[in-house]
Amino acid sequence: MDGTLKENDLSHVVSADKAHVWHHLVQHKSFESSDPRIIIEGKGMRVWDQNGKEYIDAVSGAVWTVNVGYGRERIANAVRDQLIQMPYFAQAAGSIPGALYAEKLIEKMPGMSRVYYTNSGSEANEKAFKMVRQIAHKKYDGKKTKILYRDRDYHGSTLAAMSAGGQDERNMQYGPFAPDFVRVPHCMEYRKDELGLGHLSGRDFGIAAANQIEDVILREGPETVGSLCLEPVTAGGGVITPPEGYWERVQEICTQYNILLHIDEVVCGVGRTGTEWFGYQHYGIKPDFVTMAKGVASGYAAIACMVTTEEVFDLFKANASDKLDHFRDISTFGGCTAGPTAALENMAIIEEEGLLENCTAMGARMMDNLNALMEKHDVIGDVRGKGLFIGCELVKDRTTKEPVDEADIGAVVADCGAQGVIIGAANRSVPGRNNVIAFSPALIVTAADIDAITTAVDNALTKVFG
């Protein structure tokens, strides 16, 4: 391994994990006869498990998080120093790193002005939902309470966030959900027949897909709709990049019907899509809320942000004599100073090392490599993505677009793992559509790393599908 691990015998750690840890998204029955994987060390693009096996991490901590890679001592040192000086005070008061990071973040987000700190993406989204509901009561006599969300999008794992969840398999057995959350159709051109738009393509399709949102608004009544919550690029629902013309038309619709636009950047934010700091900035969008989490501190500390405009902020201080007039909310761990401290260093690393530019260049290389594999493997039906946020949809037949079996997706992931490359896959998300393998390597990834990742995929596809 990298040489920094001092504990060689990890048998007790493995036993303790098997006996007491409840892992995320895992069916634990298999651990009755096998051991869970424990990642014990990371450096740059690579991690090591308890058996000393080395992996290239092509999904940044499994869930698109470690944007600047592992082993960043400057982040750890900054967090340590801050924790000694002042680890925590409730966000009803301020902190030095909280103020400085908010200033730095807003510099990257023209049109936005206020940062509300939370500890997770789910929580950040809930803050925006609560603000929309409170604005409905303060400004619209309680009428504009409905929140629109998109099929296949994901906004978190709490009950309110799941109420805005467009991934039905994730939601199964967890209802009933909160009222006044209304679904709009997805915008995936590859599956445009599902939308009744199979006769359209390109910009015509994008505009028509956005117009389906307008259809929902008109059906529900514009006077009842308070906000529209969308991912700039759909993540776990299949890595869906928006078609040309889509976002322009979405912006027009929100303006026309006085609907607040909430952009969920939990995955896309802080450089993941390349060139721009945030995914929405590629498309000329002017949001009212932007939420972010994963890449904000690259996993070195827990932090999420709900960012909004001065116009929204002003609505919550209009009448100081009214005890209900402010945003009556708190996030306990939004007061931790480690988060903004780590986020400041994370942002500095991205700037100093030119990682936005590297993301764009290496994302293009990965797209080229995967498109070349598409020519070799008929099982690849579509390659799509933005920056270092890329997916391949696997199908049994390119004409019918019938998805491959989910077990085959698992076999591809497992074979890549056996080769020492960790890739991602849609799972437990959209019934019958969990057929996308996903890639989101750290923004520090090199051309050699990209080639190694796609070579592993080539080998795995050959082994699983022939």
CSV table of C-alpha atoms in Angstrom, one decimal:
chain,number,residue,atom,x,y,z
A,1,MET,CA,0.0,0.0,0.0
A,2,ASP,CA,1.0,3.6,0.2
A,3,GLY,CA,3.1,3.0,3.3
A,4,THR,CA,1.1,5.2,5.8
A,5,LEU,CA,-1.0,2.4,7.2
A,6,LYS,CA,0.4,1.2,10.6
A,7,GLU,CA,-2.1,-1.5,11.4
A,8,ASN,CA,-1.5,-4.7,9.5
A,9,ASP,CA,-3.9,-7.2,11.2
A,10,LEU,CA,-7.3,-5.9,10.6
A,11,SER,CA,-9.2,-9.0,11.5
A,12,HIS,CA,-10.8,-7.4,14.5
A,13,VAL,CA,-11.9,-4.4,12.5
A,14,VAL,CA,-13.6,-6.7,10.0
A,15,SER,CA,-15.3,-8.6,12.8
A,16,ALA,CA,-16.5,-5.4,14.4
A,17,ASP,CA,-17.8,-4.1,11.2
A,18,LYS,CA,-19.7,-7.4,10.5
A,19,ALA,CA,-21.1,-7.4,14.0
A,20,HIS,CA,-22.2,-3.8,14.4
A,21,VAL,CA,-22.1,-1.6,11.3
A,22,TRP,CA,-25.2,-1.2,9.1
A,23,HIS,CA,-23.9,-0.3,5.6
A,24,HIS,CA,-25.7,1.9,3.2
A,25,LEU,CA,-27.5,0.4,0.2
A,26,VAL,CA,-26.3,-3.1,1.0
A,27,GLN,CA,-28.2,-6.4,1.5
A,28,HIS,CA,-26.3,-7.9,4.4
A,29,LYS,CA,-27.3,-11.5,4.0
A,30,SER,CA,-24.1,-12.0,1.9
A,31,PHE,CA,-21.9,-11.0,4.9
A,32,GLU,CA,-23.0,-14.2,6.7
A,33,SER,CA,-20.6,-16.0,4.4
A,34,SER,CA,-18.2,-13.3,3.2
A,35,ASP,CA,-16.6,-10.1,4.5
A,36,PRO,CA,-17.7,-6.6,3.7
A,37,ARG,CA,-15.2,-4.5,1.8
A,38,ILE,CA,-13.5,-1.9,4.1
A,39,ILE,CA,-11.6,0.9,2.5
A,40,ILE,CA,-8.7,1.7,4.7
A,41,GLU,CA,-6.5,4.1,2.8
A,42,GLY,CA,-6.6,6.5,-0.1
A,43,LYS,CA,-4.0,8.5,-2.0
A,44,GLY,CA,-4.7,10.6,-5.1
A,45,MET,CA,-6.9,8.5,-7.4
A,46,ARG,CA,-6.3,5.2,-5.6
A,47,VAL,CA,-7.7,3.4,-2.5
A,48,TRP,CA,-6.8,0.2,-0.7
A,49,ASP,CA,-9.1,-2.3,1.0
A,50,GLN,CA,-8.4,-4.4,4.1
A,51,ASN,CA,-6.7,-7.1,2.0
A,52,GLY,CA,-4.3,-4.7,0.5
A,53,LYS,CA,-5.9,-4.7,-2.9
A,54,GLU,CA,-5.4,-1.5,-4.8
A,55,TYR,CA,-8.2,0.2,-6.8
A,56,ILE,CA,-8.5,3.1,-9.2
A,57,ASP,CA,-11.6,4.9,-7.8
A,58,ALA,CA,-13.6,6.0,-10.8
A,59,VAL,CA,-16.6,7.2,-8.7
A,60,SER,CA,-14.9,9.5,-6.2
A,61,GLY,CA,-15.8,7.7,-3.0
A,62,ALA,CA,-18.6,5.6,-4.6
A,63,VAL,CA,-21.0,8.6,-4.6
A,64,TRP,CA,-19.4,11.3,-6.7
A,65,THR,CA,-17.8,13.1,-3.7
A,66,VAL,CA,-14.0,13.2,-3.5
A,67,ASN,CA,-13.5,15.8,-6.2
A,68,VAL,CA,-9.9,16.7,-5.3
A,69,GLY,CA,-8.7,13.1,-4.6
A,70,TYR,CA,-7.5,11.5,-1.4
A,71,GLY,CA,-4.7,12.4,0.9
A,72,ARG,CA,-4.9,16.2,0.8
A,73,GLU,CA,-2.9,17.1,3.9
A,74,ARG,CA,-3.6,20.9,3.5
A,75,ILE,CA,-7.3,20.3,4.0
A,76,ALA,CA,-6.7,18.0,7.0
A,77,ASN,CA,-4.3,20.5,8.6
A,78,ALA,CA,-6.6,23.4,8.1
A,79,VAL,CA,-9.5,21.5,9.6
A,80,ARG,CA,-7.4,20.4,12.6
A,81,ASP,CA,-6.3,24.0,13.3
A,82,GLN,CA,-9.8,25.3,13.0
A,83,LEU,CA,-11.2,22.6,15.4
A,84,ILE,CA,-8.7,23.6,18.0
A,85,GLN,CA,-9.6,27.3,17.6
A,86,MET,CA,-13.4,26.9,17.5
A,87,PRO,CA,-15.1,23.6,16.4
A,88,TYR,CA,-18.7,24.5,16.7
A,89,PHE,CA,-21.2,27.1,17.6
A,90,ALA,CA,-24.8,27.1,16.4
A,91,GLN,CA,-25.3,29.0,13.1
A,92,ALA,CA,-27.6,31.5,14.8
A,93,ALA,CA,-24.1,33.1,15.3
A,94,GLY,CA,-21.4,33.3,12.7
A,95,SER,CA,-17.9,31.9,12.3
A,96,ILE,CA,-14.8,33.0,10.5
A,97,PRO,CA,-14.7,30.1,8.0
A,98,GLY,CA,-18.5,30.3,7.5
A,99,ALA,CA,-18.2,34.0,6.5
A,100,LEU,CA,-15.2,33.5,4.3
A,101,TYR,CA,-16.4,30.5,2.5
A,102,ALA,CA,-19.8,32.1,1.8
A,103,GLU,CA,-18.0,35.2,0.4
A,104,LYS,CA,-15.8,32.9,-1.8
A,105,LEU,CA,-18.7,30.8,-3.0
A,106,ILE,CA,-20.9,33.7,-3.9
A,107,GLU,CA,-18.1,35.1,-6.1
A,108,LYS,CA,-18.5,32.0,-8.2
A,109,MET,CA,-22.3,32.3,-8.5
A,110,PRO,CA,-23.4,35.6,-10.1
A,111,GLY,CA,-26.9,36.5,-9.2
A,112,MET,CA,-26.9,34.6,-5.9
A,113,SER,CA,-26.1,36.2,-2.6
A,114,ARG,CA,-27.0,34.2,0.5
A,115,VAL,CA,-25.7,30.9,1.9
A,116,TYR,CA,-27.5,28.7,4.4
A,117,TYR,CA,-25.3,26.0,5.9
A,118,THR,CA,-26.5,22.4,6.4
A,119,ASN,CA,-24.9,19.0,6.7
A,120,SER,CA,-26.3,17.0,3.8
A,121,GLY,CA,-27.8,17.4,0.4
A,122,SER,CA,-31.1,16.0,1.5
A,123,GLU,CA,-31.2,18.6,4.2
A,124,ALA,CA,-30.2,21.4,1.9
A,125,ASN,CA,-33.1,20.5,-0.4
A,126,GLU,CA,-35.5,20.4,2.4
A,127,LYS,CA,-34.5,23.9,3.4
A,128,ALA,CA,-35.4,25.1,0.0
A,129,PHE,CA,-38.7,23.2,0.1
A,130,LYS,CA,-39.6,24.8,3.4
A,131,MET,CA,-38.8,28.2,2.1
A,132,VAL,CA,-41.1,27.7,-0.9
A,133,ARG,CA,-43.9,26.6,1.5
A,134,GLN,CA,-43.3,29.6,3.8
A,135,ILE,CA,-43.3,32.0,0.9
A,136,ALA,CA,-46.6,30.5,-0.3
A,137,HIS,CA,-48.1,31.5,3.0
A,138,LYS,CA,-46.4,34.9,3.4
A,139,LYS,CA,-47.0,36.1,-0.2
A,140,TYR,CA,-49.7,34.0,-1.9
A,141,ASP,CA,-52.3,33.2,0.9
A,142,GLY,CA,-51.1,29.7,1.1
A,143,LYS,CA,-51.8,28.8,-2.5
A,144,LYS,CA,-48.5,28.3,-4.3
A,145,THR,CA,-47.4,25.3,-2.2
A,146,LYS,CA,-46.8,22.7,-5.0
A,147,ILE,CA,-43.3,21.7,-5.8
A,148,LEU,CA,-42.6,20.1,-9.2
A,149,TYR,CA,-39.9,17.5,-9.5
A,150,ARG,CA,-38.7,15.5,-12.5
A,151,ASP,CA,-39.0,11.8,-13.3
A,152,ARG,CA,-35.6,10.1,-12.7
A,153,ASP,CA,-34.2,13.0,-10.6
A,154,TYR,CA,-33.1,12.4,-7.0
A,155,HIS,CA,-33.1,14.9,-4.3
A,156,GLY,CA,-32.3,13.0,-1.1
A,157,SER,CA,-33.3,10.3,1.3
A,158,THR,CA,-35.5,12.0,3.9
A,159,LEU,CA,-39.3,11.7,3.6
A,160,ALA,CA,-39.7,15.2,2.2
A,161,ALA,CA,-36.8,14.8,-0.2
A,162,MET,CA,-38.2,11.4,-1.3
A,163,SER,CA,-41.5,13.2,-1.9
A,164,ALA,CA,-39.6,15.0,-4.6
A,165,GLY,CA,-37.9,11.8,-5.8
A,166,GLY,CA,-38.3,10.7,-9.4
A,167,GLN,CA,-36.8,7.2,-8.8
A,168,ASP,CA,-39.7,4.9,-7.9
A,169,GLU,CA,-37.6,2.0,-6.7
A,170,ARG,CA,-35.9,4.1,-4.1
A,171,ASN,CA,-39.2,5.2,-2.8
A,172,MET,CA,-40.9,1.8,-2.6
A,173,GLN,CA,-42.2,0.8,0.9
A,174,TYR,CA,-41.4,4.3,2.3
A,175,GLY,CA,-44.6,6.1,1.7
A,176,PRO,CA,-46.9,7.8,2.2
A,177,PHE,CA,-45.1,11.0,1.3
A,178,ALA,CA,-45.6,14.7,1.8
A,179,PRO,CA,-48.5,16.3,-0.2
A,180,ASP,CA,-48.2,18.8,-3.1
A,181,PHE,CA,-45.1,17.3,-4.7
A,182,VAL,CA,-45.9,16.8,-8.4
A,183,ARG,CA,-43.9,14.9,-11.0
A,184,VAL,CA,-43.0,16.2,-14.5
A,185,PRO,CA,-41.5,14.1,-17.3
A,186,HIS,CA,-37.8,13.4,-17.8
A,187,CYS,CA,-35.9,14.9,-20.7
A,188,MET,CA,-33.8,11.9,-22.0
A,189,GLU,CA,-33.6,12.0,-25.7
A,190,TYR,CA,-32.4,8.4,-25.9
A,191,ARG,CA,-35.8,7.3,-24.3
A,192,LYS,CA,-37.9,10.0,-26.1
A,193,ASP,CA,-40.4,7.4,-27.2
A,194,GLU,CA,-41.5,7.1,-23.6
A,195,LEU,CA,-42.5,10.7,-23.8
A,196,GLY,CA,-44.4,10.5,-27.0
A,197,LEU,CA,-41.8,12.6,-28.7
A,198,GLY,CA,-40.1,9.9,-30.8
A,199,HIS,CA,-40.6,12.0,-33.9
A,200,LEU,CA,-38.4,14.9,-32.6
A,201,SER,CA,-34.7,15.3,-32.1
A,202,GLY,CA,-32.2,17.9,-31.1
A,203,ARG,CA,-33.5,21.3,-30.2
A,204,ASP,CA,-37.0,20.5,-31.2
A,205,PHE,CA,-37.0,17.6,-28.8
A,206,GLY,CA,-35.5,19.8,-26.0
A,207,ILE,CA,-38.2,22.4,-26.3
A,208,ALA,CA,-41.0,19.9,-26.5
A,209,ALA,CA,-39.6,18.1,-23.4
A,210,ALA,CA,-39.7,21.4,-21.5
A,211,ASN,CA,-43.2,22.1,-22.8
A,212,GLN,CA,-44.3,18.9,-21.0
A,213,ILE,CA,-43.4,20.7,-17.8
A,214,GLU,CA,-45.7,23.5,-18.8
A,215,ASP,CA,-48.5,21.0,-19.5
A,216,VAL,CA,-48.2,19.9,-15.9
A,217,ILE,CA,-48.3,23.4,-14.6
A,218,LEU,CA,-51.4,24.2,-16.6
A,219,ARG,CA,-53.0,21.0,-15.4
A,220,GLU,CA,-52.3,21.8,-11.7
A,221,GLY,CA,-53.0,25.5,-12.0
A,222,PRO,CA,-50.1,28.0,-12.1
A,223,GLU,CA,-51.5,29.7,-9.1
A,224,THR,CA,-50.8,26.5,-7.1
A,225,VAL,CA,-47.2,25.9,-8.2
A,226,GLY,CA,-44.5,27.5,-6.1
A,227,SER,CA,-41.3,25.9,-7.4
A,228,LEU,CA,-39.6,23.6,-9.9
A,229,CYS,CA,-36.8,21.4,-8.6
A,230,LEU,CA,-34.4,19.9,-11.1
A,231,GLU,CA,-30.9,18.5,-11.4
A,232,PRO,CA,-28.9,20.3,-14.2
A,233,VAL,CA,-27.7,16.8,-15.2
A,234,THR,CA,-29.7,13.9,-13.8
A,235,ALA,CA,-27.4,11.7,-11.8
A,236,GLY,CA,-28.5,8.3,-10.3
A,237,GLY,CA,-31.5,8.2,-12.6
A,238,GLY,CA,-29.2,7.4,-15.6
A,239,VAL,CA,-26.7,10.3,-16.1
A,240,ILE,CA,-29.1,12.3,-18.3
A,241,THR,CA,-27.7,15.4,-20.0
A,242,PRO,CA,-30.3,18.0,-21.0
A,243,PRO,CA,-31.1,18.3,-24.8
A,244,GLU,CA,-30.4,21.6,-26.6
A,245,GLY,CA,-33.1,24.2,-26.0
A,246,TYR,CA,-34.4,22.5,-22.9
A,247,TRP,CA,-33.1,24.8,-20.2
A,248,GLU,CA,-33.8,27.9,-22.1
A,249,ARG,CA,-37.4,27.0,-22.4
A,250,VAL,CA,-37.6,25.9,-18.7
A,251,GLN,CA,-36.4,29.3,-17.7
A,252,GLU,CA,-39.1,31.0,-19.8
A,253,ILE,CA,-41.8,28.8,-18.3
A,254,CYS,CA,-40.7,29.6,-14.7
A,255,THR,CA,-40.6,33.3,-15.5
A,256,GLN,CA,-44.0,33.2,-17.2
A,257,TYR,CA,-45.8,31.5,-14.4
A,258,ASN,CA,-43.9,33.1,-11.5
A,259,ILE,CA,-42.4,29.8,-10.3
A,260,LEU,CA,-39.2,29.7,-8.3
A,261,LEU,CA,-36.4,27.6,-9.9
A,262,HIS,CA,-34.5,25.3,-7.6
A,263,ILE,CA,-31.4,23.7,-9.1
A,264,ASP,CA,-30.0,20.7,-7.2
A,265,GLU,CA,-26.2,20.7,-7.7
A,266,VAL,CA,-25.5,18.1,-5.0
A,267,VAL,CA,-23.7,15.9,-7.6
A,268,CYS,CA,-22.9,18.4,-10.3
A,269,GLY,CA,-21.6,21.3,-8.2
A,270,VAL,CA,-18.1,22.5,-7.5
A,271,GLY,CA,-16.4,21.5,-10.8
A,272,ARG,CA,-17.8,18.0,-11.6
A,273,THR,CA,-19.1,19.1,-15.0
A,274,GLY,CA,-16.0,21.0,-16.1
A,275,THR,CA,-15.3,24.5,-17.3
A,276,GLU,CA,-17.9,26.1,-14.9
A,277,TRP,CA,-18.1,25.7,-11.2
A,278,PHE,CA,-21.8,24.6,-11.4
A,279,GLY,CA,-23.7,22.5,-13.8
A,280,TYR,CA,-26.5,25.1,-14.3
A,281,GLN,CA,-23.9,27.7,-15.4
A,282,HIS,CA,-23.4,25.8,-18.7
A,283,TYR,CA,-27.0,26.6,-19.7
A,284,GLY,CA,-27.6,30.3,-18.9
A,285,ILE,CA,-30.0,29.5,-16.0
A,286,LYS,CA,-30.9,32.1,-13.4
A,287,PRO,CA,-32.0,30.0,-10.4
A,288,ASP,CA,-33.7,31.2,-7.2
A,289,PHE,CA,-32.2,28.3,-5.1
A,290,VAL,CA,-29.1,26.3,-5.7
A,291,THR,CA,-28.3,23.3,-3.4
A,292,MET,CA,-25.0,21.6,-3.1
A,293,ALA,CA,-23.1,19.1,-1.0
A,294,LYS,CA,-20.8,16.3,-2.2
A,295,GLY,CA,-18.0,18.1,-3.9
A,296,VAL,CA,-18.2,21.2,-1.6
A,297,ALA,CA,-15.5,19.8,0.7
A,298,SER,CA,-14.7,16.6,-1.3
A,299,GLY,CA,-15.8,14.5,1.7
A,300,TYR,CA,-13.1,15.9,4.0
A,301,ALA,CA,-15.8,17.3,6.2
A,302,ALA,CA,-19.6,17.2,6.3
A,303,ILE,CA,-21.1,20.3,4.7
A,304,ALA,CA,-23.9,21.2,2.4
A,305,CYS,CA,-25.3,24.6,1.3
A,306,MET,CA,-28.6,26.1,0.2
A,307,VAL,CA,-27.8,29.2,-1.7
A,308,THR,CA,-30.4,31.8,-2.7
A,309,THR,CA,-30.9,35.3,-4.0
A,310,GLU,CA,-31.3,38.6,-2.2
A,311,GLU,CA,-34.9,38.7,-3.5
A,312,VAL,CA,-35.8,35.5,-1.7
A,313,PHE,CA,-33.8,36.5,1.4
A,314,ASP,CA,-35.7,39.8,1.7
A,315,LEU,CA,-39.0,38.0,1.9
A,316,PHE,CA,-38.0,36.7,5.3
A,317,LYS,CA,-37.2,40.0,7.0
A,318,ALA,CA,-40.1,42.2,5.7
A,319,ASN,CA,-41.8,42.6,9.1
A,320,ALA,CA,-39.6,42.4,12.2
A,321,SER,CA,-42.6,42.8,14.5
A,322,ASP,CA,-44.1,39.5,13.2
A,323,LYS,CA,-42.6,36.6,15.1
A,324,LEU,CA,-43.3,34.2,12.2
A,325,ASP,CA,-41.7,36.4,9.6
A,326,HIS,CA,-38.2,34.9,9.5
A,327,PHE,CA,-37.1,31.5,8.4
A,328,ARG,CA,-37.7,29.5,11.6
A,329,ASP,CA,-35.2,26.7,11.0
A,330,ILE,CA,-32.0,25.4,12.3
A,331,SER,CA,-29.4,22.8,11.1
A,332,THR,CA,-27.4,21.6,14.1
A,333,PHE,CA,-24.4,20.6,12.2
A,334,GLY,CA,-24.6,23.5,9.9
A,335,GLY,CA,-22.8,25.2,12.7
A,336,CYS,CA,-19.7,23.0,12.4
A,337,THR,CA,-16.6,25.0,11.3
A,338,ALA,CA,-14.8,22.0,9.8
A,339,GLY,CA,-17.1,22.1,6.8
A,340,PRO,CA,-16.5,25.6,5.5
A,341,THR,CA,-12.8,25.3,6.5
A,342,ALA,CA,-12.4,22.2,4.3
A,343,ALA,CA,-14.5,23.8,1.6
A,344,LEU,CA,-12.2,26.9,1.4
A,345,GLU,CA,-9.1,24.7,0.9
A,346,ASN,CA,-11.0,22.4,-1.5
A,347,MET,CA,-11.9,25.4,-3.7
A,348,ALA,CA,-8.4,26.8,-3.5
A,349,ILE,CA,-7.0,23.4,-4.7
A,350,ILE,CA,-9.4,23.4,-7.7
A,351,GLU,CA,-8.3,26.9,-8.7
A,352,GLU,CA,-4.6,26.5,-8.1
A,353,GLU,CA,-4.3,23.2,-9.9
A,354,GLY,CA,-6.6,24.1,-12.8
A,355,LEU,CA,-8.9,21.2,-12.1
A,356,LEU,CA,-11.9,22.7,-13.9
A,357,GLU,CA,-9.8,22.7,-17.1
A,358,ASN,CA,-8.5,19.2,-16.4
A,359,CYS,CA,-12.1,18.0,-15.8
A,360,THR,CA,-13.1,19.3,-19.2
A,361,ALA,CA,-10.1,17.7,-21.0
A,362,MET,CA,-10.2,14.4,-19.2
A,363,GLY,CA,-14.0,14.2,-19.6
A,364,ALA,CA,-13.6,14.6,-23.3
A,365,ARG,CA,-11.0,11.8,-23.3
A,366,MET,CA,-13.3,9.5,-21.4
A,367,MET,CA,-16.2,10.2,-23.8
A,368,ASP,CA,-13.9,9.5,-26.8
A,369,ASN,CA,-12.8,6.2,-25.2
A,370,LEU,CA,-16.3,5.1,-24.4
A,371,ASN,CA,-17.6,6.1,-27.8
A,372,ALA,CA,-14.8,3.9,-29.3
A,373,LEU,CA,-16.0,1.1,-27.1
A,374,MET,CA,-19.5,1.6,-28.4
A,375,GLU,CA,-18.2,0.8,-31.9
A,376,LYS,CA,-16.8,-2.5,-30.5
A,377,HIS,CA,-19.6,-3.5,-28.1
A,378,ASP,CA,-23.1,-3.6,-29.4
A,379,VAL,CA,-24.3,-3.7,-25.8
A,380,ILE,CA,-23.5,0.0,-25.4
A,381,GLY,CA,-26.6,1.8,-26.5
A,382,ASP,CA,-25.8,5.3,-25.5
A,383,VAL,CA,-22.9,7.3,-24.0
A,384,ARG,CA,-23.7,10.6,-22.4
A,385,GLY,CA,-22.3,13.0,-19.8
A,386,LYS,CA,-20.8,16.3,-19.0
A,387,GLY,CA,-17.2,16.8,-17.8
A,388,LEU,CA,-16.2,14.0,-15.5
A,389,PHE,CA,-19.8,12.9,-15.0
A,390,ILE,CA,-20.5,10.2,-17.6
A,391,GLY,CA,-22.8,7.2,-18.1
A,392,CYS,CA,-23.1,4.3,-20.5
A,393,GLU,CA,-26.5,2.8,-21.0
A,394,LEU,CA,-26.3,-0.9,-21.8
A,395,VAL,CA,-29.0,-2.6,-23.9
A,396,LYS,CA,-29.8,-6.1,-25.2
A,397,ASP,CA,-30.7,-4.7,-28.6
A,398,ARG,CA,-29.9,-1.2,-30.0
A,399,THR,CA,-33.0,-1.1,-32.1
A,400,THR,CA,-35.5,-2.0,-29.4
A,401,LYS,CA,-33.3,-0.4,-26.6
A,402,GLU,CA,-34.4,-3.2,-24.3
A,403,PRO,CA,-32.3,-2.8,-21.1
A,404,VAL,CA,-29.8,-5.5,-20.1
A,405,ASP,CA,-30.6,-7.4,-16.9
A,406,GLU,CA,-29.6,-5.7,-13.7
A,407,ALA,CA,-27.6,-8.8,-12.8
A,408,ASP,CA,-25.4,-8.2,-15.9
A,409,ILE,CA,-24.7,-4.6,-14.8
A,410,GLY,CA,-23.6,-6.0,-11.4
A,411,ALA,CA,-21.4,-8.5,-13.2
A,412,VAL,CA,-19.7,-5.7,-15.2
A,413,VAL,CA,-19.1,-3.7,-12.0
A,414,ALA,CA,-17.8,-6.8,-10.2
A,415,ASP,CA,-15.4,-7.6,-13.0
A,416,CYS,CA,-14.0,-4.1,-13.1
A,417,GLY,CA,-13.5,-4.4,-9.4
A,418,ALA,CA,-11.6,-7.6,-9.8
A,419,GLN,CA,-9.4,-5.7,-12.3
A,420,GLY,CA,-8.7,-3.0,-9.7
A,421,VAL,CA,-11.1,-0.4,-10.9
A,422,ILE,CA,-14.2,0.8,-9.0
A,423,ILE,CA,-17.0,2.0,-11.2
A,424,GLY,CA,-20.6,2.9,-10.5
A,425,ALA,CA,-24.0,1.8,-11.7
A,426,ALA,CA,-27.6,2.8,-11.4
A,427,ASN,CA,-29.2,0.6,-8.9
A,428,ARG,CA,-32.4,0.5,-6.8
A,429,SER,CA,-33.5,3.6,-8.7
A,430,VAL,CA,-35.8,3.3,-11.7
A,431,PRO,CA,-37.7,0.0,-12.1
A,432,GLY,CA,-36.6,-1.8,-15.2
A,433,ARG,CA,-34.1,0.9,-16.1
A,434,ASN,CA,-31.1,0.2,-13.8
A,435,ASN,CA,-28.9,-0.4,-16.8
A,436,VAL,CA,-26.4,2.4,-16.7
A,437,ILE,CA,-22.8,2.2,-15.6
A,438,ALA,CA,-21.4,5.4,-14.3
A,439,PHE,CA,-18.1,7.2,-14.0
A,440,SER,CA,-17.1,10.2,-11.9
A,441,PRO,CA,-13.4,10.1,-11.2
A,442,ALA,CA,-11.7,12.8,-9.2
A,443,LEU,CA,-11.0,16.0,-11.1
A,444,ILE,CA,-7.2,15.2,-10.7
A,445,VAL,CA,-7.6,12.1,-13.0
A,446,THR,CA,-4.8,11.7,-15.6
A,447,ALA,CA,-5.0,10.4,-19.2
A,448,ALA,CA,-3.4,7.2,-18.0
A,449,ASP,CA,-6.0,6.8,-15.4
A,450,ILE,CA,-8.8,7.4,-17.9
A,451,ASP,CA,-7.3,4.8,-20.3
A,452,ALA,CA,-7.0,2.3,-17.4
A,453,ILE,CA,-10.6,2.8,-16.4
A,454,THR,CA,-12.0,2.3,-20.0
A,455,THR,CA,-9.7,-0.7,-20.6
A,456,ALA,CA,-11.2,-2.3,-17.6
A,457,VAL,CA,-14.7,-1.6,-18.9
A,458,ASP,CA,-13.7,-3.1,-22.3
A,459,ASN,CA,-12.5,-6.2,-20.6
A,460,ALA,CA,-15.5,-6.5,-18.4
A,461,LEU,CA,-18.0,-6.1,-21.3
A,462,THR,CA,-16.1,-8.7,-23.3
A,463,LYS,CA,-16.3,-11.1,-20.4
A,464,VAL,CA,-19.9,-10.6,-19.5
A,465,PHE,CA,-21.4,-10.1,-22.9
A,466,GLY,CA,-18.9,-11.6,-25.3
